[in-house]
Short mmCIF file of C-alpha atoms and ligand atoms in Angstrom, two decimals:
data_model
loop_
_atom_site.label_atom_id
_atom_site.label_comp_id
_atom_site.label_asym_id
_atom_site.label_seq_id
_atom_site.Cartn_x
_atom_site.Cartn_y
_atom_site.Cartn_z
CA UNK A 1 1.99 -27.20 19.27
CA UNK A 2 1.65 -23.61 18.24
CA UNK A 3 4.92 -22.05 17.21
CA UNK A 4 5.49 -18.64 18.82
CA UNK A 5 6.36 -17.28 15.40
CA UNK A 6 3.98 -18.28 12.75
CA UNK A 7 6.57 -17.41 10.11
CA UNK A 8 9.63 -19.21 11.33
CA UNK A 9 8.69 -22.87 11.32
CA UNK A 10 11.51 -23.39 8.86
CA UNK A 11 14.06 -21.29 10.71
CA UNK A 12 14.43 -22.29 14.31
CA UNK A 13 17.70 -20.48 14.89
CA UNK A 14 16.00 -17.24 13.97
CA UNK A 15 13.13 -18.13 16.29
CA UNK A 16 15.54 -18.70 19.13
CA UNK A 17 17.14 -15.33 18.42
CA UNK A 18 13.78 -13.61 18.65
CA UNK A 19 12.83 -15.44 21.80
CA UNK A 20 15.95 -14.14 23.47
CA UNK A 21 15.67 -10.57 22.32
CA UNK A 22 11.96 -9.94 22.46
CA UNK A 23 10.05 -10.12 25.69
CA UNK A 24 6.97 -12.27 25.50
CA UNK A 25 3.80 -10.27 25.42
CA UNK A 26 1.40 -11.07 28.18
CA UNK A 27 -1.35 -13.25 26.83
CA UNK A 28 -4.31 -11.03 26.21
CA UNK A 29 -8.02 -11.53 25.86
CA UNK A 30 -8.64 -12.65 29.38
CA UNK A 31 -12.30 -12.89 30.12
CA UNK A 32 -12.55 -10.36 32.92
CA UNK A 33 -15.00 -7.49 32.75
CA UNK A 34 -14.02 -4.73 30.38
CA UNK A 35 -13.94 -1.05 31.07
CA UNK A 36 -14.95 0.58 27.84
CA UNK A 37 -15.13 4.36 27.74
CA UNK A 38 -16.36 6.77 25.02
CA UNK A 39 -14.03 7.42 22.09
CA UNK A 40 -13.96 9.06 18.70
CA UNK A 41 -13.50 6.70 15.77
CA UNK A 42 -13.15 6.78 12.01
CA UNK A 43 -13.90 4.38 9.18
CA UNK A 44 -12.82 4.89 5.59
CA UNK A 45 -14.84 3.60 2.64
CA UNK A 46 -12.06 3.24 0.10
CA UNK A 47 -12.27 3.29 -3.70
CA UNK A 48 -9.42 0.80 -3.95
CA UNK A 49 -6.77 1.02 -6.64
CA UNK A 50 -6.72 -2.68 -7.55
CA UNK A 51 -3.39 -4.33 -8.30
CA UNK A 52 -3.27 -5.64 -11.91
CA UNK A 53 -4.08 -9.36 -12.33
CA UNK A 54 -0.59 -10.48 -13.33
CA UNK A 55 2.58 -11.81 -11.77
CA UNK A 56 4.87 -8.95 -10.76
CA UNK A 57 8.13 -8.58 -8.87
CA UNK A 58 8.11 -7.79 -5.16
CA UNK A 59 9.25 -4.25 -5.96
CA UNK A 60 6.31 -3.71 -8.30
CA UNK A 61 3.94 -5.32 -5.81
CA UNK A 62 5.07 -2.96 -3.07
CA UNK A 63 4.72 0.02 -5.43
CA UNK A 64 1.17 -1.09 -6.32
CA UNK A 65 0.17 -1.50 -2.69
CA UNK A 66 1.74 1.84 -1.75
CA UNK A 67 -0.78 3.60 -4.03
CA UNK A 68 -3.45 2.62 -1.52
CA UNK A 69 -1.24 3.09 1.52
CA UNK A 70 -0.61 6.70 0.46
CA UNK A 71 -4.38 7.29 0.50
CA UNK A 72 -4.56 5.61 3.91
CA UNK A 73 -1.88 7.96 5.18
CA UNK A 74 -3.76 11.08 4.01
CA UNK A 75 -7.02 9.89 5.53
CA UNK A 76 -5.39 8.80 8.77
CA UNK A 77 -3.87 12.24 9.11
CA UNK A 78 -7.25 13.89 8.61
CA UNK A 79 -9.00 11.53 11.04
CA UNK A 80 -6.32 11.99 13.71
CA UNK A 81 -6.47 15.77 13.20
CA UNK A 82 -10.17 15.59 14.04
CA UNK A 83 -9.50 13.67 17.21
CA UNK A 84 -10.19 10.08 16.13
CA UNK A 85 -8.40 7.51 18.29
CA UNK A 86 -8.86 4.59 15.92
CA UNK A 87 -9.39 4.21 12.17
CA UNK A 88 -10.66 1.17 10.26
CA UNK A 89 -9.92 0.45 6.59
CA UNK A 90 -11.77 -2.09 4.41
CA UNK A 91 -11.05 -5.66 3.42
CA UNK A 92 -8.94 -5.90 0.26
CA UNK A 93 -8.23 -2.18 0.53
CA UNK A 94 -4.53 -2.63 -0.19
CA UNK A 95 -4.69 -5.52 -2.67
CA UNK A 96 -7.87 -4.82 -4.58
CA UNK A 97 -10.13 -7.50 -6.01
CA UNK A 98 -8.33 -8.79 -9.11
CA UNK A 99 -5.61 -11.07 -7.72
CA UNK A 100 -5.68 -14.86 -7.46
CA UNK A 101 -3.61 -17.43 -5.60
CA UNK A 102 -0.65 -17.08 -7.98
CA UNK A 103 -0.65 -13.36 -8.79
CA UNK A 104 -1.00 -12.43 -5.12
CA UNK A 105 2.23 -14.12 -4.08
CA UNK A 106 4.60 -11.16 -4.36
CA UNK A 107 2.09 -9.06 -2.41
CA UNK A 108 2.09 -11.23 0.71
CA UNK A 109 4.13 -10.55 3.83
CA UNK A 110 5.14 -12.76 6.71
CA UNK A 111 3.93 -11.51 10.06
CA UNK A 112 4.72 -12.52 13.64
CA UNK A 113 2.04 -13.31 16.18
CA UNK A 114 1.72 -10.36 18.57
CA UNK A 115 0.45 -12.65 21.30
CA UNK A 116 4.02 -13.89 21.57
CA UNK A 117 6.21 -11.16 20.09
CA UNK A 118 6.39 -7.44 20.75
CA UNK A 119 7.26 -5.88 17.44
CA UNK A 120 7.19 -2.29 16.35
CA UNK A 121 7.90 -2.47 12.60
CA UNK A 122 8.75 1.21 12.22
CA UNK A 123 11.22 1.13 15.12
CA UNK A 124 12.95 -2.17 14.36
CA UNK A 125 12.20 -2.63 10.67
CA UNK A 126 14.96 -5.12 9.87
CA UNK A 127 13.83 -7.93 12.11
CA UNK A 128 11.72 -9.36 9.31
CA UNK A 129 12.47 -9.12 5.61
CA UNK A 130 9.79 -8.34 3.08
CA UNK A 131 7.58 -6.35 5.46
CA UNK A 132 7.54 -2.98 3.68
CA UNK A 133 3.79 -2.52 4.09
CA UNK A 134 3.82 -3.36 7.79
CA UNK A 135 6.62 -0.88 8.39
CA UNK A 136 4.79 1.85 6.58
CA UNK A 137 1.50 1.23 8.40
CA UNK A 138 3.28 1.19 11.74
CA UNK A 139 4.98 4.49 10.89
CA UNK A 140 1.66 6.11 9.89
CA UNK A 141 -0.03 4.93 13.12
CA UNK A 142 2.86 6.19 15.22
CA UNK A 143 3.22 9.56 13.49
CA UNK A 144 -0.49 10.24 13.82
CA UNK A 145 -0.81 8.72 17.27
CA UNK A 146 -3.82 6.61 16.29
CA UNK A 147 -4.82 2.94 16.26
CA UNK A 148 -4.97 1.65 12.69
CA UNK A 149 -6.91 -1.41 11.55
CA UNK A 150 -5.88 -2.54 8.08
CA UNK A 151 -6.57 -5.60 5.94
CA UNK A 152 -3.71 -7.10 3.93
CA UNK A 153 -2.35 -10.41 2.66
CA UNK A 154 0.00 -12.53 4.77
CA UNK A 155 1.70 -15.89 4.31
CA UNK A 156 3.21 -18.75 6.29
CA UNK A 157 5.43 -21.34 4.67
CA UNK A 158 4.64 -24.97 5.35
CA UNK A 159 5.62 -28.43 4.18
CA UNK A 160 3.53 -31.53 3.74
CA UNK A 161 6.28 -33.40 5.57
CA UNK A 162 5.11 -31.95 8.89
CA UNK A 163 1.73 -30.61 7.87
CA UNK A 164 -0.31 -32.95 5.66
CA UNK A 165 -2.84 -30.23 4.84
CA UNK A 166 -0.15 -27.80 3.63
CA UNK A 167 -1.25 -26.44 0.21
CA UNK A 168 0.47 -27.71 -2.95
CA UNK A 169 2.60 -24.57 -3.28
CA UNK A 170 4.15 -24.83 0.17
CA UNK A 171 2.53 -21.88 1.82
CA UNK A 172 -0.69 -20.81 3.47
CA UNK A 173 -2.02 -17.47 2.30
CA UNK A 174 -4.26 -15.49 4.62
CA UNK A 175 -6.71 -12.64 4.33
CA UNK A 176 -5.52 -10.76 7.42
CA UNK A 177 -6.45 -7.81 9.62
CA UNK A 178 -3.50 -6.14 11.27
CA UNK A 179 -3.77 -3.58 14.06
CA UNK A 180 -1.12 -1.04 15.05
CA UNK A 181 -1.28 0.92 18.27
CA UNK A 182 -0.77 4.66 18.55
CA UNK A 183 2.94 3.90 19.08
CA UNK A 184 3.14 1.81 15.94
CA UNK A 185 3.27 -1.48 17.86
CA UNK A 186 1.73 -4.51 16.17
CA UNK A 187 -1.06 -5.38 18.64
CA UNK A 188 -3.36 -7.75 16.77
CA UNK A 189 -3.36 -10.09 13.78
CA UNK A 190 -6.58 -11.78 12.73
CA UNK A 191 -6.84 -14.28 9.87
CA UNK A 192 -10.18 -14.69 8.10
CA UNK A 193 -11.87 -17.99 8.76
CA UNK A 194 -15.02 -17.89 6.65
CA UNK A 195 -14.02 -17.19 3.07
CA UNK A 196 -16.38 -15.94 0.40
CA UNK A 197 -14.79 -16.52 -3.01
CA UNK A 198 -11.45 -15.24 -1.70
CA UNK A 199 -9.39 -16.63 -4.59
CA UNK A 200 -5.95 -15.73 -3.22
CA UNK A 201 -6.49 -17.11 0.25
CA UNK A 202 -6.73 -20.14 2.50
CA UNK A 203 -9.05 -20.06 5.51
CA UNK A 204 -7.43 -19.77 8.95
CA UNK A 205 -6.88 -23.40 10.04
CA UNK A 206 -8.92 -22.80 13.17
CA UNK A 207 -11.15 -19.94 14.29
CA UNK A 208 -9.22 -17.14 16.00
CA UNK A 209 -10.72 -14.97 18.72
CA UNK A 210 -8.61 -11.84 18.42
CA UNK A 211 -9.00 -9.01 20.92
CA UNK A 212 -6.80 -6.16 22.06
CA UNK A 213 -6.97 -3.53 24.77
CA UNK A 214 -6.64 0.21 24.27
CA UNK A 215 -6.82 3.13 26.71
CA UNK A 216 -10.46 3.49 25.62
CA UNK A 217 -11.58 -0.11 25.89
CA UNK A 218 -11.37 -3.60 24.47
CA UNK A 219 -11.83 -4.37 20.80
CA UNK A 220 -12.34 -7.43 18.66
CA UNK A 221 -12.03 -7.82 14.92
CA UNK A 222 -13.43 -10.09 12.20
CA UNK A 223 -13.62 -9.87 8.40
CA UNK A 224 -16.65 -9.64 6.12
CA UNK A 225 -18.44 -13.00 5.88
CA UNK A 226 -17.14 -14.02 9.33
CA UNK A 227 -19.83 -11.80 10.84
CA UNK A 228 -22.52 -14.39 10.10
CA UNK A 229 -20.77 -17.28 11.80
CA UNK A 230 -20.68 -18.53 15.35
CA UNK A 231 -16.94 -18.95 14.99
CA UNK A 232 -15.51 -16.48 15.49
CA UNK A 233 -18.19 -13.79 15.84
CA UNK A 234 -20.73 -15.16 18.31
CA UNK A 235 -17.92 -16.48 20.50
CA UNK A 236 -16.21 -13.06 20.53
CA UNK A 237 -19.44 -11.38 21.53
CA UNK A 238 -20.65 -13.92 24.05
CA UNK A 239 -17.59 -15.48 25.61
CA UNK A 240 -15.02 -12.70 25.15
CA UNK A 241 -17.69 -10.06 25.83
CA UNK A 242 -16.51 -7.82 23.03
CA UNK A 243 -18.66 -4.66 22.75
CA UNK A 244 -16.56 -2.87 20.11
CA UNK A 245 -16.19 -4.83 16.89
CA UNK A 246 -13.95 -3.66 14.04
CA UNK A 247 -15.15 -4.89 10.69
CA UNK A 248 -13.15 -4.50 7.50
CA UNK A 249 -15.39 -5.82 4.73
CA UNK A 250 -15.82 -6.06 0.97
CA UNK A 251 -19.51 -6.85 0.89
CA UNK A 252 -21.89 -6.62 -2.04
CA UNK A 253 -25.29 -5.08 -1.59
CA UNK A 254 -27.89 -7.79 -1.70
CA UNK A 255 -31.48 -6.56 -1.73
CA UNK A 256 -33.22 -6.38 0.64
CA UNK A 257 -30.25 -6.84 2.97
CA UNK A 258 -28.14 -3.95 1.62
CA UNK A 259 -25.04 -3.08 3.62
CA UNK A 260 -26.32 -0.20 5.74
CA UNK A 261 -29.39 -2.26 6.64
CA UNK A 262 -27.31 -5.27 7.49
CA UNK A 263 -24.67 -3.34 9.43
CA UNK A 264 -27.10 -1.26 11.47
CA UNK A 265 -29.22 -4.33 12.17
CA UNK A 266 -26.27 -6.34 13.47
CA UNK A 267 -25.25 -3.56 15.90
CA UNK A 268 -28.82 -3.14 17.08
CA UNK A 269 -29.51 -6.85 17.49
CA UNK A 270 -26.33 -7.65 19.42
CA UNK A 271 -26.11 -4.27 21.12
CA UNK A 272 -22.49 -3.33 20.45
CA UNK A 273 -20.46 -0.66 18.67
CA UNK A 274 -19.85 -1.86 15.14
CA UNK A 275 -17.27 -0.07 13.00
CA UNK A 276 -17.81 -1.26 9.45
CA UNK A 277 -15.47 -0.16 6.64
CA UNK A 278 -16.52 -1.39 3.20
CA UNK A 279 -14.69 -1.16 -0.10
CA UNK A 280 -16.14 1.32 -2.58
CA UNK A 281 -16.37 -0.58 -5.87
CA UNK A 282 -19.66 0.40 -7.43
CA UNK A 283 -19.40 -1.86 -10.50
CA UNK A 284 -19.41 -4.81 -8.10
CA UNK A 285 -22.13 -3.21 -5.98
CA UNK A 286 -19.77 -2.88 -3.01
CA UNK A 287 -20.46 0.19 -0.92
CA UNK A 288 -22.14 1.12 2.36
CA UNK A 289 -20.15 1.69 5.57
CA UNK A 290 -20.74 3.18 8.97
CA UNK A 291 -20.17 3.54 12.67
CA UNK A 292 -23.12 1.98 14.46
CA UNK A 293 -24.09 2.00 18.11
CA UNK A 294 -26.77 -0.20 19.70
CA UNK A 295 -29.22 2.72 19.33
CA UNK A 296 -28.46 3.35 15.69
CA UNK A 297 -25.99 4.71 13.18
CA UNK A 298 -23.65 7.48 14.37
CA UNK A 299 -22.42 8.06 10.84
CA UNK A 300 -22.88 6.08 7.65
CA UNK A 301 -22.58 6.35 3.90
CA UNK A 302 -24.48 4.60 1.14
CA UNK A 303 -23.35 6.20 -2.06
CA UNK A 304 -23.38 4.58 -5.50
CA UNK A 305 -21.24 7.19 -7.23
CA UNK A 306 -18.16 5.45 -8.66
CA UNK A 307 -14.83 6.54 -7.23
CA UNK A 308 -16.22 8.46 -4.24
CA UNK A 309 -14.35 7.32 -1.18
CA UNK A 310 -15.57 8.64 2.15
CA UNK A 311 -14.07 9.23 5.58
CA UNK A 312 -16.61 8.94 8.41
CA UNK A 313 -15.90 10.11 11.93
CA UNK A 314 -18.16 9.72 14.96
CA UNK A 315 -18.19 9.72 18.74
CA UNK A 316 -19.01 6.32 20.17
CA UNK A 317 -20.56 5.82 23.59
CA UNK A 318 -19.12 3.22 25.91
CA UNK A 319 -21.02 -0.06 25.81
CA UNK A 320 -20.32 -2.28 28.80
CA UNK A 321 -23.54 -4.23 29.20
CA UNK A 322 -23.41 -7.84 28.17
CA UNK A 323 -25.00 -8.91 24.96
CA UNK A 324 -28.76 -9.06 25.46
CA UNK A 325 -30.13 -12.50 24.92
CA UNK A 326 -32.44 -12.85 22.03
CA UNK A 327 -35.60 -14.07 23.60
CA UNK A 328 -37.16 -17.27 22.56
CA UNK A 329 -37.72 -16.99 18.89
CA UNK A 330 -40.59 -19.38 19.12
CA UNK A 331 -43.61 -17.17 18.82
CA UNK A 332 -47.14 -18.39 19.23
CA UNK A 333 -47.91 -20.16 16.02
CA UNK A 334 -50.44 -18.31 13.96
CA UNK A 335 -52.70 -19.82 11.36
CA UNK A 336 -51.95 -18.98 7.78
CA UNK A 337 -54.34 -16.39 6.45
CA UNK A 338 -57.01 -18.36 4.62
CA UNK A 339 -58.87 -15.30 3.44
CA UNK A 340 -56.06 -14.04 1.22
CA UNK A 341 -57.24 -13.65 -2.31
CA UNK A 342 -54.58 -11.44 -3.78
CA UNK A 343 -51.97 -12.29 -6.34
CA UNK A 344 -48.75 -13.28 -4.64
CA UNK A 345 -45.60 -11.98 -6.31
CA UNK A 346 -42.44 -14.08 -6.27
CA UNK A 347 -38.81 -13.12 -6.20
CA UNK A 348 -35.46 -14.60 -5.30
CA UNK A 349 -32.03 -13.60 -4.04
CA UNK A 350 -29.13 -16.08 -4.43
CA UNK A 351 -31.61 -18.94 -4.48
CA UNK A 352 -33.64 -17.67 -1.52
CA UNK A 353 -37.30 -17.55 -2.59
CA UNK A 354 -39.49 -14.68 -1.47
CA UNK A 355 -43.27 -14.40 -1.56
CA UNK A 356 -44.80 -10.91 -1.56
CA UNK A 357 -48.35 -9.97 -0.71
CA UNK A 358 -49.14 -6.47 -2.01
CA UNK A 359 -50.80 -4.05 0.41
CA UNK A 360 -54.31 -3.27 -0.76
CA UNK A 361 -55.64 -0.37 1.22
CA UNK A 362 -54.72 2.48 3.46
CA UNK A 363 -55.03 0.21 6.45
CA UNK A 364 -54.97 -3.59 6.88
CA UNK A 365 -53.99 -6.41 9.19
CA UNK A 366 -52.44 -9.16 7.12
CA UNK A 367 -50.21 -12.19 7.33
CA UNK A 368 -48.24 -14.31 4.95
CA UNK A 369 -46.49 -17.64 5.55
CA UNK A 370 -43.74 -19.64 3.92
CA UNK A 371 -43.89 -23.12 5.36
CA UNK A 372 -44.46 -22.65 9.06
CA UNK A 373 -42.62 -19.32 9.16
CA UNK A 374 -45.08 -16.42 9.06
CA UNK A 375 -44.96 -12.65 8.90
CA UNK A 376 -47.77 -10.42 10.07
CA UNK A 377 -48.31 -6.75 9.45
CA UNK A 378 -50.67 -4.21 10.92
CA UNK A 379 -50.27 -0.88 9.14
CA UNK A 380 -51.79 2.46 8.29
CA UNK A 381 -50.68 4.71 5.46
CA UNK A 382 -51.06 8.48 5.72
CA UNK A 383 -52.21 9.23 2.17
CA UNK A 384 -53.02 6.58 -0.38
CA UNK A 385 -50.64 6.78 -3.36
CA UNK A 386 -50.33 4.69 -6.48
CA UNK A 387 -47.11 3.18 -5.18
CA UNK A 388 -47.09 -0.55 -4.52
CA UNK A 389 -45.80 -1.86 -1.22
CA UNK A 390 -45.79 -5.50 -0.22
CA UNK A 391 -45.28 -7.71 2.79
CA UNK A 392 -42.60 -10.26 1.93
CA UNK A 393 -41.65 -13.56 3.50
CA UNK A 394 -38.68 -15.86 2.89
CA UNK A 395 -37.72 -19.12 4.55
CA UNK A 396 -34.88 -21.13 3.06
CA UNK A 397 -31.27 -21.14 2.01
CA UNK A 398 -29.05 -18.54 0.42
CA UNK A 399 -26.53 -20.39 -1.74
CA UNK A 400 -23.03 -19.04 -1.70
CA UNK A 401 -20.45 -19.83 -4.36
CA UNK A 402 -17.96 -22.38 -3.04
CA UNK A 403 -20.49 -24.89 -1.77
CA UNK A 404 -21.61 -22.81 1.18
CA UNK A 405 -25.09 -21.92 2.29
CA UNK A 406 -26.87 -20.03 5.02
CA UNK A 407 -30.34 -20.55 6.37
CA UNK A 408 -32.36 -17.32 6.26
CA UNK A 409 -35.82 -16.39 7.45
CA UNK A 410 -37.04 -12.90 6.66
CA UNK A 411 -40.02 -10.57 6.81
CA UNK A 412 -39.94 -7.40 4.75
CA UNK A 413 -42.20 -4.48 4.11
CA UNK A 414 -40.85 -2.99 0.89
CA UNK A 415 -41.71 -0.75 -1.95
CA UNK A 416 -41.98 -2.70 -5.21
CA UNK A 417 -41.10 -1.66 -8.70
CA UNK A 418 -44.02 -3.02 -10.70
CA UNK A 419 -43.98 -6.77 -10.19
CA UNK A 420 -40.48 -6.72 -8.74
CA UNK A 421 -40.37 -6.30 -4.96
CA UNK A 422 -36.59 -6.81 -4.79
CA UNK A 423 -35.74 -4.10 -7.29
CA UNK A 424 -33.61 -1.04 -6.83
CA UNK A 425 -35.90 1.83 -5.85
CA UNK A 426 -34.96 5.38 -6.69
CA UNK A 427 -37.85 7.25 -5.12
CA UNK A 428 -40.81 6.83 -2.80
CA UNK A 429 -43.66 9.03 -1.63
CA UNK A 430 -45.66 6.87 0.75
CA UNK A 431 -45.59 7.89 4.40
CA UNK A 432 -46.57 5.23 6.92
CA UNK A 433 -48.64 6.54 9.79
CA UNK A 434 -47.73 3.45 11.82
CA UNK A 435 -46.94 -0.21 11.42
CA UNK A 436 -46.16 -3.30 13.41
CA UNK A 437 -44.34 -6.10 11.62
CA UNK A 438 -43.85 -9.40 13.42
CA UNK A 439 -42.18 -12.67 12.54
CA UNK A 440 -43.59 -15.92 13.88
CA UNK A 441 -41.75 -19.17 14.44
CA UNK A 442 -38.20 -17.97 13.88
CA UNK A 443 -35.86 -20.96 13.97
CA UNK A 444 -32.66 -18.95 13.87
CA UNK A 445 -31.10 -17.47 16.98
CA UNK A 446 -29.65 -14.33 15.38
CA UNK A 447 -32.40 -11.92 14.35
CA UNK A 448 -31.64 -8.59 12.76
CA UNK A 449 -34.07 -5.61 12.46
CA UNK A 450 -33.74 -2.46 10.32
CA UNK A 451 -35.90 0.29 8.82
CA UNK A 452 -34.80 2.47 5.92
CA UNK A 453 -36.57 5.51 4.50
CA UNK A 454 -35.98 7.50 1.33
CA UNK A 455 -35.06 11.14 1.02
CA UNK A 456 -35.16 11.95 -2.68
CA UNK A 457 -33.10 9.09 -4.08
CA UNK A 458 -31.03 8.45 -0.94
CA UNK A 459 -31.50 5.71 1.61
CA UNK A 460 -31.83 7.05 5.14
CA UNK A 461 -31.66 5.05 8.35
CA UNK A 462 -34.38 6.22 10.70
CA UNK A 463 -33.18 4.42 13.81
CA UNK A 464 -34.95 6.61 16.35
CA UNK A 465 -38.38 6.26 14.77
CA UNK A 466 -39.02 2.61 15.61
CA UNK A 467 -38.44 0.05 18.32
CA UNK A 468 -37.48 -3.61 18.33
CA UNK A 469 -38.66 -5.83 21.15
CA UNK A 470 -36.09 -8.64 20.67
CA UNK A 471 -38.94 -11.09 20.08
CA UNK A 472 -39.20 -10.69 16.35
CA UNK A 473 -41.29 -7.54 16.22
CA UNK A 474 -40.61 -4.08 14.74
CA UNK A 475 -42.92 -1.37 16.00
CA UNK A 476 -43.36 2.09 14.55
CA UNK A 477 -45.74 4.48 16.27
CA UNK A 478 -45.17 6.95 13.49
CA UNK A 479 -45.83 8.87 11.48
CA UNK A 480 -42.49 8.44 9.73
CA UNK A 481 -40.55 11.58 8.85
CA UNK A 482 -39.86 10.28 5.35
CA UNK A 483 -41.33 7.80 2.84
CA UNK A 484 -40.52 4.14 3.57
CA UNK A 485 -38.10 2.18 1.43
CA UNK A 486 -38.05 -1.00 3.45
CA UNK A 487 -38.43 -2.51 6.90
CA UNK A 488 -36.65 -5.84 7.33
CA UNK A 489 -36.53 -8.43 10.05
CA UNK A 490 -34.31 -11.37 9.26
CA UNK A 491 -32.76 -14.32 10.96
CA UNK A 492 -29.61 -16.07 9.78
CA UNK A 493 -27.95 -19.26 10.89
CA UNK A 494 -25.41 -21.71 9.58
CA UNK A 495 -27.90 -24.55 9.72
CA UNK A 496 -31.60 -25.01 9.84
CA UNK A 497 -31.65 -25.55 13.62
C1 LIG B 1 17.05 -10.57 4.85
O1 LIG B 1 17.52 -10.64 3.53
C2 LIG B 1 18.91 -10.46 3.43
C3 LIG B 1 19.29 -10.38 1.94
O2 LIG B 1 18.47 -11.22 1.17
C4 LIG B 1 19.61 -11.60 4.16
O3 LIG B 1 21.01 -11.46 4.08
C5 LIG B 1 19.18 -11.57 5.63
O4 LIG B 1 19.72 -12.67 6.32
C6 LIG B 1 17.66 -11.61 5.75
N1 LIG B 1 17.29 -11.36 7.11
C7 LIG B 1 16.37 -12.08 7.76
C8 LIG B 1 16.07 -11.64 9.16
O5 LIG B 1 15.80 -13.04 7.27
C1 LIG B 2 -61.07 -14.46 -5.16
O1 LIG B 2 -60.99 -13.78 -6.41
C2 LIG B 2 -61.67 -14.44 -7.45
C3 LIG B 2 -61.37 -13.70 -8.78
O2 LIG B 2 -61.15 -12.34 -8.56
C4 LIG B 2 -63.17 -14.48 -7.13
O3 LIG B 2 -63.87 -15.17 -8.14
C5 LIG B 2 -63.37 -15.22 -5.81
O4 LIG B 2 -64.70 -15.18 -5.41
C6 LIG B 2 -62.51 -14.59 -4.70
N1 LIG B 2 -62.56 -15.38 -3.50
C7 LIG B 2 -62.72 -14.84 -2.27
C8 LIG B 2 -62.73 -15.80 -1.14
O5 LIG B 2 -62.82 -13.65 -2.08
C1 LIG B 3 -33.24 15.29 2.86
O1 LIG B 3 -32.18 15.67 2.00
C2 LIG B 3 -31.99 17.06 1.92
C3 LIG B 3 -30.97 17.34 0.85
O2 LIG B 3 -29.87 16.48 0.94
C4 LIG B 3 -31.58 17.58 3.30
O3 LIG B 3 -31.38 18.96 3.27
C5 LIG B 3 -32.67 17.22 4.30
O4 LIG B 3 -32.27 17.60 5.60
C6 LIG B 3 -32.97 15.74 4.28
N1 LIG B 3 -34.12 15.47 5.13
C7 LIG B 3 -34.14 14.51 6.05
C8 LIG B 3 -35.38 14.40 6.86
O5 LIG B 3 -33.21 13.76 6.22
#
């Protein structure tokens, strides 16, 4: 049985007290049709001030976290002043990246479940001890009259006597998104399910489908790596019909699937508003955030300058249509190109092998296969340059630390750096007149498309210059306004289906 208060398993008298004095919130996330309307939103890419990797007192822990909370307050004020109704902060934006299971302990707070308890931490702060951060966030949301989505660490005590899977140290520690309403009310708590080397944390014991309603529509939230998994993400989108997804993340850039490519592709593929707030930690290659609509990015940042946080604000359209089905990914099988007589370049990303077939002329129709997964490309370049571009194909597993893996199939059209077609590129000159890139025999059901150009040394999303037909085909009538960095079409699934 689920306790109404996740934190009070050990203190039933206290639970009874709360049950008497706090009205039960009406169970939310019913499945009826939503009525989303346009709204202005903000995301903050935060250069986190990481807590030091040592055991500290609760007082020191709170002081360390408050360094980030003070920045959140400033940015929230600015965003609200510009009319934003909701602001999203990144994963690990209060704790930083240097804590482990032991050193994080004094940073964690207990938190009630807002499905069962109405709690406004800034109005009735003394109901729960050790909730300094929650009180402060609630106050900031209330004072600025804005919804705040923040990631922090929470805990629940447990005992192996009643719970055989209780960790050795008697508590579960969760990577948690908390949401405060414009009145400072705690309206949502989501615990990360799919961990990615999250040393301090345990995964949520079961997937949670967390949604909440606002005057401007219904929202769902997940964290970082969760986005790639059926539970909770596909269920939220398909069953709960969420069309506004809030996404605190701390995601490394992984060529060719760098964050702005990945984020824009997810919003486009699933046709929802995707508010992605990443950490800004350049030495770990974490950066790239944005507000993405089904038609493309409304605002984004991809900036590798250390220490440069960024507040993004954009107007989001209402999305009420259901998620479009990805059409059969089984494309007519095409025969591997037997006439190829060019040197194939190899590369790999986290164990995923790529093959690259360099483009040879100003105009070609080519194909390249990896097993029975094939990519074809029909292109024309405006002016021949000495730059090397290649059609790439991948079909296999990405291996993730912690005994995890994901099945990935990908087609890319990318600029290479010499023999390296997965390298960082700092400039490009080649303008494509047109191209059509198609994937054949996708086995994954989630397929993500994106096209990125280069302006000087910056990556630029050119969302209105190409189309995606939901059948594994990117089409660009061209000519592009800027030189191409990469076009990517990739499928991801938890298993090789
Ligand atoms: C909070 O802590 C104080 C002092 O440690 C204690 O007296 C009080 O009972 C606690 N309150 C709750 C709600 O746990
Ligand atoms: C492929 O290239 C090699 C060496 O460049 C050449 O000898 C051979 O005839 C070529 N084969 C075809 C089918 O073009
Ligand atoms: C390219 O960057 C320059 C300088 O930042 C800017 O003025 C220009 O508008 C950009 N061009 C395009 C097409 O984005």
